[in-house]
Amino acid sequence: MTSNFVILHQAVDAQPSQVTQCELNSEMYTYVASAINIALSILEHPSGREALVSLAIDVDNHRDVGVRYRNDRNNARAHVNFFLTRMRSHFPLVVVNDTMTNLGMYGYHSRGSWTGPLDSFNPRQQSINLSGPKVRNMIQCARQPQRFRQFQFMMALTLVHEGGAHLLVTAMTNGDDLGTPPHVSGVGFGSEESGEAGRALETILFGGCVEFYRNPNEDDQQPGIAHIDSPFDLGTRAISPNAIADVTRGNFQFPLPLSATSIDRRTLECMGMMSNHPPASNIERHMMSQQVIYNLRAPSNSGYTVRTRDLWAIPTNPRTRLTAY
């Protein structure tokens, strides 16, 4: 099996249109491509596929217009299977964005409108931005095996959230600005105007929303400790370190194995979107809305085709470099 990815870099002082292509043998391309592969493999797993089917039907049932599936899981599953095939061969443009200075934001998908039937959706005409500072922290710890795997896991789950849930909604709705219906969300997320598809998918697949809580013994460059927040109370349980290692090796078990001890999450400091860092500023939001416009014109959108088995070597051997085919 092969995969095709385009990974771009936006420097900290760059305008939205100023991106450069990451070279195939660079650490940035290699480690981000590895995280994309893990994310796609989670979504391609039977549990991941069925979670996407459930999400698709939930979104469809709560939309006022454009009902497609009418509760027919076979119909929704056919679309999900097509969607995942296209994601593997034409994954959205990924921008490692150094202008994302908000430490609480790991990534975002800037929804771009498109026209045509579902079977003409091209993910490559969409984009996902990843936090440049987080990616650089991942690169810097490549010689620390456990920490590196934690970063790979964090980036992979960010891409499941953005590339699985939010891209699926983009595909279903032709990039409609109305996006996710308010009822489709995780507990504590969304608003009266819009839901949160990523958190809804996490709840379906993982049993709750994923959060990374600060380890008080580590610095700001840490990946944090991965937890699953309970959808029923204020408890949260850490994801087993062995489960994290297994995920980065392609050995999946859903729901993810958790620690036996539940902790009141109000006693922990969150490092992600529920952290004390404010949401993106108006300037950042403007850049989000403009990014996809440029990405559609990116001259390097043919990408590099690499072997999936080579991608699986990276989490346990970060010195691995990829070869284009």
PDB file of C-alpha atoms in Angstrom:
ATOM      1  CA  MET A   1       0.000   0.000   0.000  1.00  0.00           C
ATOM      2  CA  THR A   2       1.137   3.548  -0.712  1.00  0.00           C
ATOM      3  CA  SER A   3       0.124   6.958   0.592  1.00  0.00           C
ATOM      4  CA  ASN A   4       0.432  10.425  -0.906  1.00  0.00           C
ATOM      5  CA  PHE A   5       0.940  13.522   1.238  1.00  0.00           C
ATOM      6  CA  VAL A   6       1.724  17.190   0.664  1.00  0.00           C
ATOM      7  CA  ILE A   7       3.260  18.833   3.722  1.00  0.00           C
ATOM      8  CA  LEU A   8       3.953  22.561   3.664  1.00  0.00           C
ATOM      9  CA  HIS A   9       5.574  24.976   6.102  1.00  0.00           C
ATOM     10  CA  GLN A  10       4.474  28.475   7.004  1.00  0.00           C
ATOM     11  CA  ALA A  11       7.145  30.543   8.792  1.00  0.00           C
ATOM     12  CA  VAL A  12       6.349  32.632  11.839  1.00  0.00           C
ATOM     13  CA  ASP A  13       6.671  35.943   9.979  1.00  0.00           C
ATOM     14  CA  ALA A  14       4.941  34.754   6.800  1.00  0.00           C
ATOM     15  CA  GLN A  15       1.765  36.011   5.187  1.00  0.00           C
ATOM     16  CA  PRO A  16      -1.043  33.457   4.637  1.00  0.00           C
ATOM     17  CA  SER A  17       0.095  32.932   1.033  1.00  0.00           C
ATOM     18  CA  GLN A  18       3.745  32.282   1.921  1.00  0.00           C
ATOM     19  CA  VAL A  19       4.288  28.558   2.323  1.00  0.00           C
ATOM     20  CA  THR A  20       7.152  26.325   1.278  1.00  0.00           C
ATOM     21  CA  GLN A  21       7.139  22.623   0.558  1.00  0.00           C
ATOM     22  CA  CYS A  22       8.748  20.301   3.110  1.00  0.00           C
ATOM     23  CA  GLU A  23      11.307  18.060   1.476  1.00  0.00           C
ATOM     24  CA  LEU A  24      10.722  14.322   1.548  1.00  0.00           C
ATOM     25  CA  ASN A  25      13.835  13.514   3.599  1.00  0.00           C
ATOM     26  CA  SER A  26      13.320  16.296   6.153  1.00  0.00           C
ATOM     27  CA  GLU A  27      12.411  15.572   9.763  1.00  0.00           C
ATOM     28  CA  MET A  28       9.312  17.753   9.457  1.00  0.00           C
ATOM     29  CA  TYR A  29       7.931  15.825   6.482  1.00  0.00           C
ATOM     30  CA  THR A  30       8.912  12.436   7.900  1.00  0.00           C
ATOM     31  CA  TYR A  31       7.373  12.847  11.348  1.00  0.00           C
ATOM     32  CA  VAL A  32       4.198  14.586  10.188  1.00  0.00           C
ATOM     33  CA  ALA A  33       3.695  11.939   7.469  1.00  0.00           C
ATOM     34  CA  SER A  34       4.045   9.263  10.130  1.00  0.00           C
ATOM     35  CA  ALA A  35       1.371  10.923  12.281  1.00  0.00           C
ATOM     36  CA  ILE A  36      -0.948  11.192   9.251  1.00  0.00           C
ATOM     37  CA  ASN A  37      -0.489   7.481   8.595  1.00  0.00           C
ATOM     38  CA  ILE A  38      -1.376   6.589  12.193  1.00  0.00           C
ATOM     39  CA  ALA A  39      -4.472   8.796  12.018  1.00  0.00           C
ATOM     40  CA  LEU A  40      -5.619   7.276   8.724  1.00  0.00           C
ATOM     41  CA  SER A  41      -5.045   3.778  10.073  1.00  0.00           C
ATOM     42  CA  ILE A  42      -7.208   4.542  13.121  1.00  0.00           C
ATOM     43  CA  LEU A  43      -9.982   5.761  10.820  1.00  0.00           C
ATOM     44  CA  GLU A  44      -9.550   2.768   8.463  1.00  0.00           C
ATOM     45  CA  HIS A  45      -9.853   0.290  11.350  1.00  0.00           C
ATOM     46  CA  PRO A  46     -13.326  -1.342  11.464  1.00  0.00           C
ATOM     47  CA  SER A  47     -14.116   0.552  14.684  1.00  0.00           C
ATOM     48  CA  GLY A  48     -12.967   3.807  13.106  1.00  0.00           C
ATOM     49  CA  ARG A  49     -15.057   3.240   9.988  1.00  0.00           C
ATOM     50  CA  GLU A  50     -18.174   2.458  12.022  1.00  0.00           C
ATOM     51  CA  ALA A  51     -17.583   5.530  14.197  1.00  0.00           C
ATOM     52  CA  LEU A  52     -17.446   7.675  11.047  1.00  0.00           C
ATOM     53  CA  VAL A  53     -20.651   6.022   9.808  1.00  0.00           C
ATOM     54  CA  SER A  54     -22.386   6.879  13.093  1.00  0.00           C
ATOM     55  CA  LEU A  55     -21.093  10.445  12.918  1.00  0.00           C
ATOM     56  CA  ALA A  56     -22.240  10.815   9.296  1.00  0.00           C
ATOM     57  CA  ILE A  57     -25.757   9.652  10.115  1.00  0.00           C
ATOM     58  CA  ASP A  58     -25.922  11.884  13.199  1.00  0.00           C
ATOM     59  CA  VAL A  59     -24.846  14.936  11.182  1.00  0.00           C
ATOM     60  CA  ASP A  60     -27.248  14.022   8.388  1.00  0.00           C
ATOM     61  CA  ASN A  61     -30.217  13.547  10.702  1.00  0.00           C
ATOM     62  CA  HIS A  62     -29.740  16.936  12.346  1.00  0.00           C
ATOM     63  CA  ARG A  63     -29.295  19.007   9.194  1.00  0.00           C
ATOM     64  CA  ASP A  64     -32.205  21.073   7.947  1.00  0.00           C
ATOM     65  CA  VAL A  65     -31.188  20.618   4.319  1.00  0.00           C
ATOM     66  CA  GLY A  66     -29.367  18.073   2.204  1.00  0.00           C
ATOM     67  CA  VAL A  67     -30.432  14.855   3.924  1.00  0.00           C
ATOM     68  CA  ARG A  68     -28.474  12.072   2.217  1.00  0.00           C
ATOM     69  CA  TYR A  69     -28.579   8.787   4.151  1.00  0.00           C
ATOM     70  CA  ARG A  70     -32.044   8.593   5.786  1.00  0.00           C
ATOM     71  CA  ASN A  71     -30.638   6.399   8.580  1.00  0.00           C
ATOM     72  CA  ASP A  72     -29.348   3.854   6.068  1.00  0.00           C
ATOM     73  CA  ARG A  73     -25.991   2.717   7.493  1.00  0.00           C
ATOM     74  CA  ASN A  74     -25.104   0.844   4.302  1.00  0.00           C
ATOM     75  CA  ASN A  75     -25.528   4.051   2.295  1.00  0.00           C
ATOM     76  CA  ALA A  76     -23.473   6.036   4.800  1.00  0.00           C
ATOM     77  CA  ARG A  77     -20.851   3.281   4.973  1.00  0.00           C
ATOM     78  CA  ALA A  78     -20.368   3.341   1.193  1.00  0.00           C
ATOM     79  CA  HIS A  79     -19.657   7.049   1.373  1.00  0.00           C
ATOM     80  CA  VAL A  80     -17.309   6.651   4.344  1.00  0.00           C
ATOM     81  CA  ASN A  81     -15.360   3.938   2.505  1.00  0.00           C
ATOM     82  CA  PHE A  82     -15.010   6.207  -0.547  1.00  0.00           C
ATOM     83  CA  PHE A  83     -13.991   9.101   1.707  1.00  0.00           C
ATOM     84  CA  LEU A  84     -11.242   7.064   3.390  1.00  0.00           C
ATOM     85  CA  THR A  85      -9.901   5.774   0.076  1.00  0.00           C
ATOM     86  CA  ARG A  86      -9.588   9.329  -1.198  1.00  0.00           C
ATOM     87  CA  MET A  87      -8.022  10.476   2.079  1.00  0.00           C
ATOM     88  CA  ARG A  88      -5.284   7.852   1.741  1.00  0.00           C
ATOM     89  CA  SER A  89      -4.473   8.810  -1.868  1.00  0.00           C
ATOM     90  CA  HIS A  90      -5.260  12.564  -1.766  1.00  0.00           C
ATOM     91  CA  PHE A  91      -4.887  13.619   1.862  1.00  0.00           C
ATOM     92  CA  PRO A  92      -5.547  17.346   2.412  1.00  0.00           C
ATOM     93  CA  LEU A  93      -2.657  19.765   2.198  1.00  0.00           C
ATOM     94  CA  VAL A  94      -1.049  19.868   5.643  1.00  0.00           C
ATOM     95  CA  VAL A  95       0.492  23.172   6.719  1.00  0.00           C
ATOM     96  CA  VAL A  96       2.927  23.159   9.639  1.00  0.00           C
ATOM     97  CA  ASN A  97       2.038  26.639  10.766  1.00  0.00           C
ATOM     98  CA  ASP A  98       4.524  28.586  12.886  1.00  0.00           C
ATOM     99  CA  THR A  99       2.098  31.518  13.092  1.00  0.00           C
ATOM    100  CA  MET A 100      -0.107  29.424  15.399  1.00  0.00           C
ATOM    101  CA  THR A 101       1.283  30.865  18.628  1.00  0.00           C
ATOM    102  CA  ASN A 102      -1.748  29.885  20.725  1.00  0.00           C
ATOM    103  CA  LEU A 103      -0.403  26.995  22.800  1.00  0.00           C
ATOM    104  CA  GLY A 104      -3.906  25.628  23.273  1.00  0.00           C
ATOM    105  CA  MET A 105      -4.504  25.052  19.564  1.00  0.00           C
ATOM    106  CA  TYR A 106      -3.008  21.896  18.084  1.00  0.00           C
ATOM    107  CA  GLY A 107      -4.591  22.141  14.647  1.00  0.00           C
ATOM    108  CA  TYR A 108      -7.563  23.271  12.599  1.00  0.00           C
ATOM    109  CA  HIS A 109      -9.333  22.538   9.337  1.00  0.00           C
ATOM    110  CA  SER A 110     -10.343  25.594   7.330  1.00  0.00           C
ATOM    111  CA  ARG A 111     -13.503  24.397   5.583  1.00  0.00           C
ATOM    112  CA  GLY A 112     -13.483  25.188   1.856  1.00  0.00           C
ATOM    113  CA  SER A 113     -16.643  25.092  -0.257  1.00  0.00           C
ATOM    114  CA  TRP A 114     -16.767  22.714  -3.217  1.00  0.00           C
ATOM    115  CA  THR A 115     -19.334  21.645  -5.807  1.00  0.00           C
ATOM    116  CA  GLY A 116     -20.447  18.292  -7.148  1.00  0.00           C
ATOM    117  CA  PRO A 117     -21.761  14.928  -5.901  1.00  0.00           C
ATOM    118  CA  LEU A 118     -20.203  13.107  -2.961  1.00  0.00           C
ATOM    119  CA  ASP A 119     -18.151  10.819  -5.194  1.00  0.00           C
ATOM    120  CA  SER A 120     -16.318  13.794  -6.706  1.00  0.00           C
ATOM    121  CA  PHE A 121     -14.951  15.110  -3.383  1.00  0.00           C
ATOM    122  CA  ASN A 122     -11.202  15.744  -3.549  1.00  0.00           C
ATOM    123  CA  PRO A 123      -9.627  16.131  -0.088  1.00  0.00           C
ATOM    124  CA  ARG A 124      -6.480  17.605  -1.671  1.00  0.00           C
ATOM    125  CA  GLN A 125      -8.475  20.785  -2.310  1.00  0.00           C
ATOM    126  CA  GLN A 126      -8.799  21.229   1.455  1.00  0.00           C
ATOM    127  CA  SER A 127      -6.235  21.951   4.146  1.00  0.00           C
ATOM    128  CA  ILE A 128      -5.323  21.109   7.718  1.00  0.00           C
ATOM    129  CA  ASN A 129      -3.018  23.347   9.722  1.00  0.00           C
ATOM    130  CA  LEU A 130      -0.896  21.881  12.519  1.00  0.00           C
ATOM    131  CA  SER A 131       0.734  23.877  15.299  1.00  0.00           C
ATOM    132  CA  GLY A 132       4.302  24.659  14.216  1.00  0.00           C
ATOM    133  CA  PRO A 133       5.542  24.908  17.829  1.00  0.00           C
ATOM    134  CA  LYS A 134       4.068  21.476  18.652  1.00  0.00           C
ATOM    135  CA  VAL A 135       5.617  19.900  15.550  1.00  0.00           C
ATOM    136  CA  ARG A 136       9.002  21.398  16.443  1.00  0.00           C
ATOM    137  CA  ASN A 137       8.716  20.023  19.970  1.00  0.00           C
ATOM    138  CA  MET A 138       8.102  16.601  18.417  1.00  0.00           C
ATOM    139  CA  ILE A 139      11.176  16.963  16.199  1.00  0.00           C
ATOM    140  CA  GLN A 140      13.369  18.008  19.122  1.00  0.00           C
ATOM    141  CA  CYS A 141      12.557  14.899  21.161  1.00  0.00           C
ATOM    142  CA  ALA A 142      13.233  12.354  18.394  1.00  0.00           C
ATOM    143  CA  ARG A 143      16.028  10.842  20.502  1.00  0.00           C
ATOM    144  CA  GLN A 144      13.678  10.304  23.457  1.00  0.00           C
ATOM    145  CA  PRO A 145      11.669   7.226  22.395  1.00  0.00           C
ATOM    146  CA  GLN A 146       8.758   7.418  24.844  1.00  0.00           C
ATOM    147  CA  ARG A 147       8.301  11.184  24.529  1.00  0.00           C
ATOM    148  CA  PHE A 148       8.527  10.985  20.736  1.00  0.00           C
ATOM    149  CA  ARG A 149       5.803   8.321  20.632  1.00  0.00           C
ATOM    150  CA  GLN A 150       3.625  10.540  22.867  1.00  0.00           C
ATOM    151  CA  PHE A 151       3.988  13.387  20.369  1.00  0.00           C
ATOM    152  CA  GLN A 152       3.236  11.050  17.467  1.00  0.00           C
ATOM    153  CA  PHE A 153       0.101   9.938  19.312  1.00  0.00           C
ATOM    154  CA  MET A 154      -0.934  13.527  20.044  1.00  0.00           C
ATOM    155  CA  MET A 155      -0.476  14.591  16.408  1.00  0.00           C
ATOM    156  CA  ALA A 156      -2.264  11.487  15.145  1.00  0.00           C
ATOM    157  CA  LEU A 157      -5.310  12.130  17.340  1.00  0.00           C
ATOM    158  CA  THR A 158      -5.324  15.776  16.270  1.00  0.00           C
ATOM    159  CA  LEU A 159      -5.482  14.559  12.671  1.00  0.00           C
ATOM    160  CA  VAL A 160      -8.249  12.061  13.499  1.00  0.00           C
ATOM    161  CA  HIS A 161     -10.210  14.999  14.910  1.00  0.00           C
ATOM    162  CA  GLU A 162      -9.534  17.361  12.008  1.00  0.00           C
ATOM    163  CA  GLY A 163      -9.064  14.979   9.087  1.00  0.00           C
ATOM    164  CA  GLY A 164     -11.629  12.417  10.143  1.00  0.00           C
ATOM    165  CA  ALA A 165     -14.533  14.321  11.640  1.00  0.00           C
ATOM    166  CA  HIS A 166     -14.276  17.837  10.234  1.00  0.00           C
ATOM    167  CA  LEU A 167     -13.228  16.750   6.732  1.00  0.00           C
ATOM    168  CA  LEU A 168     -16.086  14.266   6.625  1.00  0.00           C
ATOM    169  CA  VAL A 169     -18.533  17.075   7.407  1.00  0.00           C
ATOM    170  CA  THR A 170     -16.909  19.166   4.658  1.00  0.00           C
ATOM    171  CA  ALA A 171     -17.410  16.268   2.238  1.00  0.00           C
ATOM    172  CA  MET A 172     -21.030  15.733   3.288  1.00  0.00           C
ATOM    173  CA  THR A 173     -22.045  19.397   3.153  1.00  0.00           C
ATOM    174  CA  ASN A 174     -20.033  20.696   0.171  1.00  0.00           C
ATOM    175  CA  GLY A 175     -18.185  22.865   2.670  1.00  0.00           C
ATOM    176  CA  ASP A 176     -21.387  24.603   3.801  1.00  0.00           C
ATOM    177  CA  ASP A 177     -20.645  27.381   6.299  1.00  0.00           C
ATOM    178  CA  LEU A 178     -23.399  26.013   8.536  1.00  0.00           C
ATOM    179  CA  GLY A 179     -21.101  23.059   9.168  1.00  0.00           C
ATOM    180  CA  THR A 180     -21.851  20.765  12.078  1.00  0.00           C
ATOM    181  CA  PRO A 181     -25.370  20.825  13.548  1.00  0.00           C
ATOM    182  CA  PRO A 182     -25.481  22.021  17.197  1.00  0.00           C
ATOM    183  CA  HIS A 183     -26.651  18.644  18.513  1.00  0.00           C
ATOM    184  CA  VAL A 184     -23.561  16.863  17.161  1.00  0.00           C
ATOM    185  CA  SER A 185     -20.830  17.414  19.729  1.00  0.00           C
ATOM    186  CA  GLY A 186     -19.041  16.147  22.815  1.00  0.00           C
ATOM    187  CA  VAL A 187     -20.164  17.078  26.305  1.00  0.00           C
ATOM    188  CA  GLY A 188     -19.108  20.642  27.078  1.00  0.00           C
ATOM    189  CA  PHE A 189     -18.325  21.556  23.466  1.00  0.00           C
ATOM    190  CA  GLY A 190     -20.147  23.268  20.634  1.00  0.00           C
ATOM    191  CA  SER A 191     -22.681  26.070  20.887  1.00  0.00           C
ATOM    192  CA  GLU A 192     -26.295  26.888  20.051  1.00  0.00           C
ATOM    193  CA  GLU A 193     -25.171  27.757  16.513  1.00  0.00           C
ATOM    194  CA  SER A 194     -22.699  24.996  15.753  1.00  0.00           C
ATOM    195  CA  GLY A 195     -21.664  21.589  17.033  1.00  0.00           C
ATOM    196  CA  GLU A 196     -18.191  20.030  17.324  1.00  0.00           C
ATOM    197  CA  ALA A 197     -17.836  17.032  15.003  1.00  0.00           C
ATOM    198  CA  GLY A 198     -14.335  16.207  16.205  1.00  0.00           C
ATOM    199  CA  ARG A 199     -15.454  15.835  19.797  1.00  0.00           C
ATOM    200  CA  ALA A 200     -18.486  13.828  18.693  1.00  0.00           C
ATOM    201  CA  LEU A 201     -16.215  11.382  16.828  1.00  0.00           C
ATOM    202  CA  GLU A 202     -13.868  11.085  19.813  1.00  0.00           C
ATOM    203  CA  THR A 203     -16.816  10.242  22.070  1.00  0.00           C
ATOM    204  CA  ILE A 204     -18.105   7.579  19.662  1.00  0.00           C
ATOM    205  CA  LEU A 205     -14.716   5.964  19.019  1.00  0.00           C
ATOM    206  CA  PHE A 206     -12.804   6.491  22.268  1.00  0.00           C
ATOM    207  CA  GLY A 207     -15.629   6.662  24.798  1.00  0.00           C
ATOM    208  CA  GLY A 208     -15.068  10.318  25.629  1.00  0.00           C
ATOM    209  CA  CYS A 209     -13.218  13.463  24.593  1.00  0.00           C
ATOM    210  CA  VAL A 210      -9.424  13.342  24.356  1.00  0.00           C
ATOM    211  CA  GLU A 211      -7.487  15.839  26.438  1.00  0.00           C
ATOM    212  CA  PHE A 212      -3.798  16.291  27.175  1.00  0.00           C
ATOM    213  CA  TYR A 213      -3.154  17.431  30.734  1.00  0.00           C
ATOM    214  CA  ARG A 214       0.055  19.032  31.924  1.00  0.00           C
ATOM    215  CA  ASN A 215       2.670  16.942  33.697  1.00  0.00           C
ATOM    216  CA  PRO A 216       3.785  19.316  36.476  1.00  0.00           C
ATOM    217  CA  ASN A 217       7.251  17.762  36.402  1.00  0.00           C
ATOM    218  CA  GLU A 218       7.896  18.688  32.763  1.00  0.00           C
ATOM    219  CA  ASP A 219       8.434  21.920  30.811  1.00  0.00           C
ATOM    220  CA  ASP A 220       6.179  23.726  28.304  1.00  0.00           C
ATOM    221  CA  GLN A 221       7.587  21.668  25.429  1.00  0.00           C
ATOM    222  CA  GLN A 222       5.958  18.496  26.777  1.00  0.00           C
ATOM    223  CA  PRO A 223       3.234  16.563  24.943  1.00  0.00           C
ATOM    224  CA  GLY A 224       1.172  16.331  28.125  1.00  0.00           C
ATOM    225  CA  ILE A 225      -0.500  13.234  29.547  1.00  0.00           C
ATOM    226  CA  ALA A 226      -3.262  11.869  27.320  1.00  0.00           C
ATOM    227  CA  HIS A 227      -6.625  11.312  29.020  1.00  0.00           C
ATOM    228  CA  ILE A 228     -10.192  10.454  28.064  1.00  0.00           C
ATOM    229  CA  ASP A 229     -12.724  12.737  29.744  1.00  0.00           C
ATOM    230  CA  SER A 230     -15.889  10.989  30.854  1.00  0.00           C
ATOM    231  CA  PRO A 231     -19.054  12.172  29.066  1.00  0.00           C
ATOM    232  CA  PHE A 232     -21.055  11.383  32.215  1.00  0.00           C
ATOM    233  CA  ASP A 233     -19.225  13.246  34.997  1.00  0.00           C
ATOM    234  CA  LEU A 234     -16.163  15.392  35.729  1.00  0.00           C
ATOM    235  CA  GLY A 235     -13.827  12.418  35.862  1.00  0.00           C
ATOM    236  CA  THR A 236     -10.951  11.741  33.491  1.00  0.00           C
ATOM    237  CA  ARG A 237      -8.712   8.702  33.130  1.00  0.00           C
ATOM    238  CA  ALA A 238      -5.237   8.514  31.644  1.00  0.00           C
ATOM    239  CA  ILE A 239      -4.711   6.501  28.479  1.00  0.00           C
ATOM    240  CA  SER A 240      -2.384   3.600  29.201  1.00  0.00           C
ATOM    241  CA  PRO A 241       1.237   4.256  28.107  1.00  0.00           C
ATOM    242  CA  ASN A 242       1.240   0.753  26.610  1.00  0.00           C
ATOM    243  CA  ALA A 243      -1.882   1.649  24.616  1.00  0.00           C
ATOM    244  CA  ILE A 244      -0.154   4.777  23.285  1.00  0.00           C
ATOM    245  CA  ALA A 245       2.858   2.697  22.220  1.00  0.00           C
ATOM    246  CA  ASP A 246       0.549   0.129  20.605  1.00  0.00           C
ATOM    247  CA  VAL A 247      -1.295   2.803  18.611  1.00  0.00           C
ATOM    248  CA  THR A 248       1.977   4.132  17.201  1.00  0.00           C
ATOM    249  CA  ARG A 249       2.793   0.566  16.080  1.00  0.00           C
ATOM    250  CA  GLY A 250      -0.592   0.026  14.437  1.00  0.00           C
ATOM    251  CA  ASN A 251      -1.980  -2.255  17.146  1.00  0.00           C
ATOM    252  CA  PHE A 252      -5.411  -0.826  17.924  1.00  0.00           C
ATOM    253  CA  GLN A 253      -7.902  -1.583  20.662  1.00  0.00           C
ATOM    254  CA  PHE A 254     -11.079   0.490  20.932  1.00  0.00           C
ATOM    255  CA  PRO A 255     -12.110   1.949  23.249  1.00  0.00           C
ATOM    256  CA  LEU A 256      -8.541   2.742  24.272  1.00  0.00           C
ATOM    257  CA  PRO A 257      -7.331   1.023  27.468  1.00  0.00           C
ATOM    258  CA  LEU A 258      -7.419   3.466  30.383  1.00  0.00           C
ATOM    259  CA  SER A 259      -6.071   3.620  33.924  1.00  0.00           C
ATOM    260  CA  ALA A 260      -8.366   2.276  36.620  1.00  0.00           C
ATOM    261  CA  THR A 261      -8.274   5.548  38.560  1.00  0.00           C
ATOM    262  CA  SER A 262     -10.604   8.404  37.646  1.00  0.00           C
ATOM    263  CA  ILE A 263      -9.410  11.913  38.533  1.00  0.00           C
ATOM    264  CA  ASP A 264     -11.489  15.068  38.864  1.00  0.00           C
ATOM    265  CA  ARG A 265     -10.356  16.949  35.749  1.00  0.00           C
ATOM    266  CA  ARG A 266     -10.902  20.288  37.480  1.00  0.00           C
ATOM    267  CA  THR A 267      -7.747  19.548  39.467  1.00  0.00           C
ATOM    268  CA  LEU A 268      -5.657  19.228  36.284  1.00  0.00           C
ATOM    269  CA  GLU A 269      -4.282  21.830  33.862  1.00  0.00           C
ATOM    270  CA  CYS A 270      -5.361  21.194  30.297  1.00  0.00           C
ATOM    271  CA  MET A 271      -2.878  21.839  27.481  1.00  0.00           C
ATOM    272  CA  GLY A 272      -5.322  21.746  24.576  1.00  0.00           C
ATOM    273  CA  MET A 273      -8.365  23.711  23.448  1.00  0.00           C
ATOM    274  CA  MET A 274      -9.829  23.639  26.963  1.00  0.00           C
ATOM    275  CA  SER A 275      -6.677  25.206  28.396  1.00  0.00           C
ATOM    276  CA  ASN A 276      -6.432  28.662  29.927  1.00  0.00           C
ATOM    277  CA  HIS A 277      -5.140  29.992  26.608  1.00  0.00           C
ATOM    278  CA  PRO A 278      -7.874  31.966  24.812  1.00  0.00           C
ATOM    279  CA  PRO A 279      -9.375  30.898  21.466  1.00  0.00           C
ATOM    280  CA  ALA A 280      -7.685  32.107  18.323  1.00  0.00           C
ATOM    281  CA  SER A 281      -7.558  35.866  17.871  1.00  0.00           C
ATOM    282  CA  ASN A 282      -9.452  37.642  15.089  1.00  0.00           C
ATOM    283  CA  ILE A 283      -6.201  37.824  13.107  1.00  0.00           C
ATOM    284  CA  GLU A 284      -5.633  34.075  13.501  1.00  0.00           C
ATOM    285  CA  ARG A 285      -9.223  33.349  12.488  1.00  0.00           C
ATOM    286  CA  HIS A 286      -8.797  35.530   9.389  1.00  0.00           C
ATOM    287  CA  MET A 287      -5.688  33.553   8.471  1.00  0.00           C
ATOM    288  CA  MET A 288      -7.645  30.323   8.928  1.00  0.00           C
ATOM    289  CA  SER A 289     -10.296  31.494   6.509  1.00  0.00           C
ATOM    290  CA  GLN A 290      -7.749  32.629   3.941  1.00  0.00           C
ATOM    291  CA  GLN A 291      -5.380  29.659   4.138  1.00  0.00           C
ATOM    292  CA  VAL A 292      -7.459  27.274   2.066  1.00  0.00           C
ATOM    293  CA  ILE A 293      -7.814  29.862  -0.707  1.00  0.00           C
ATOM    294  CA  TYR A 294      -4.065  29.857  -1.250  1.00  0.00           C
ATOM    295  CA  ASN A 295      -3.704  26.130  -0.752  1.00  0.00           C
ATOM    296  CA  LEU A 296      -5.946  25.472  -3.739  1.00  0.00           C
ATOM    297  CA  ARG A 297      -3.295  27.191  -5.862  1.00  0.00           C
ATOM    298  CA  ALA A 298      -0.274  25.572  -4.202  1.00  0.00           C
ATOM    299  CA  PRO A 299       2.090  24.481  -7.000  1.00  0.00           C
ATOM    300  CA  SER A 300       3.302  21.438  -5.047  1.00  0.00           C
ATOM    301  CA  ASN A 301      -0.022  19.653  -4.657  1.00  0.00           C
ATOM    302  CA  SER A 302       1.086  16.464  -6.420  1.00  0.00           C
ATOM    303  CA  GLY A 303       2.791  15.330  -3.229  1.00  0.00           C
ATOM    304  CA  TYR A 304       5.147  12.455  -2.526  1.00  0.00           C
ATOM    305  CA  THR A 305       3.962   8.868  -2.818  1.00  0.00           C
ATOM    306  CA  VAL A 306       5.530   6.707  -0.114  1.00  0.00           C
ATOM    307  CA  ARG A 307       5.126   3.115   1.061  1.00  0.00           C
ATOM    308  CA  THR A 308       2.867   2.746   4.069  1.00  0.00           C
ATOM    309  CA  ARG A 309       5.098   0.057   5.565  1.00  0.00           C
ATOM    310  CA  ASP A 310       7.975   2.578   5.607  1.00  0.00           C
ATOM    311  CA  LEU A 311       5.778   5.037   7.487  1.00  0.00           C
ATOM    312  CA  TRP A 312       5.177   2.443  10.209  1.00  0.00           C
ATOM    313  CA  ALA A 313       8.922   2.234  10.889  1.00  0.00           C
ATOM    314  CA  ILE A 314       9.162   5.883  11.961  1.00  0.00           C
ATOM    315  CA  PRO A 315       7.560   5.916  15.457  1.00  0.00           C
ATOM    316  CA  THR A 316      10.041   3.318  16.730  1.00  0.00           C
ATOM    317  CA  ASN A 317      12.954   4.448  14.540  1.00  0.00           C
ATOM    318  CA  PRO A 318      12.835   8.234  13.959  1.00  0.00           C
ATOM    319  CA  ARG A 319      16.024   8.021  11.891  1.00  0.00           C
ATOM    320  CA  THR A 320      13.998   6.396   9.114  1.00  0.00           C
ATOM    321  CA  ARG A 321      13.811   8.467   5.945  1.00  0.00           C
ATOM    322  CA  LEU A 322      11.234   7.933   3.235  1.00  0.00           C
ATOM    323  CA  THR A 323      11.682   7.176  -0.458  1.00  0.00           C
ATOM    324  CA  ALA A 324       9.257   8.422  -3.103  1.00  0.00           C
ATOM    325  CA  TYR A 325       7.666   5.930  -5.515  1.00  0.00           C
TER     326      TYR A 325
END
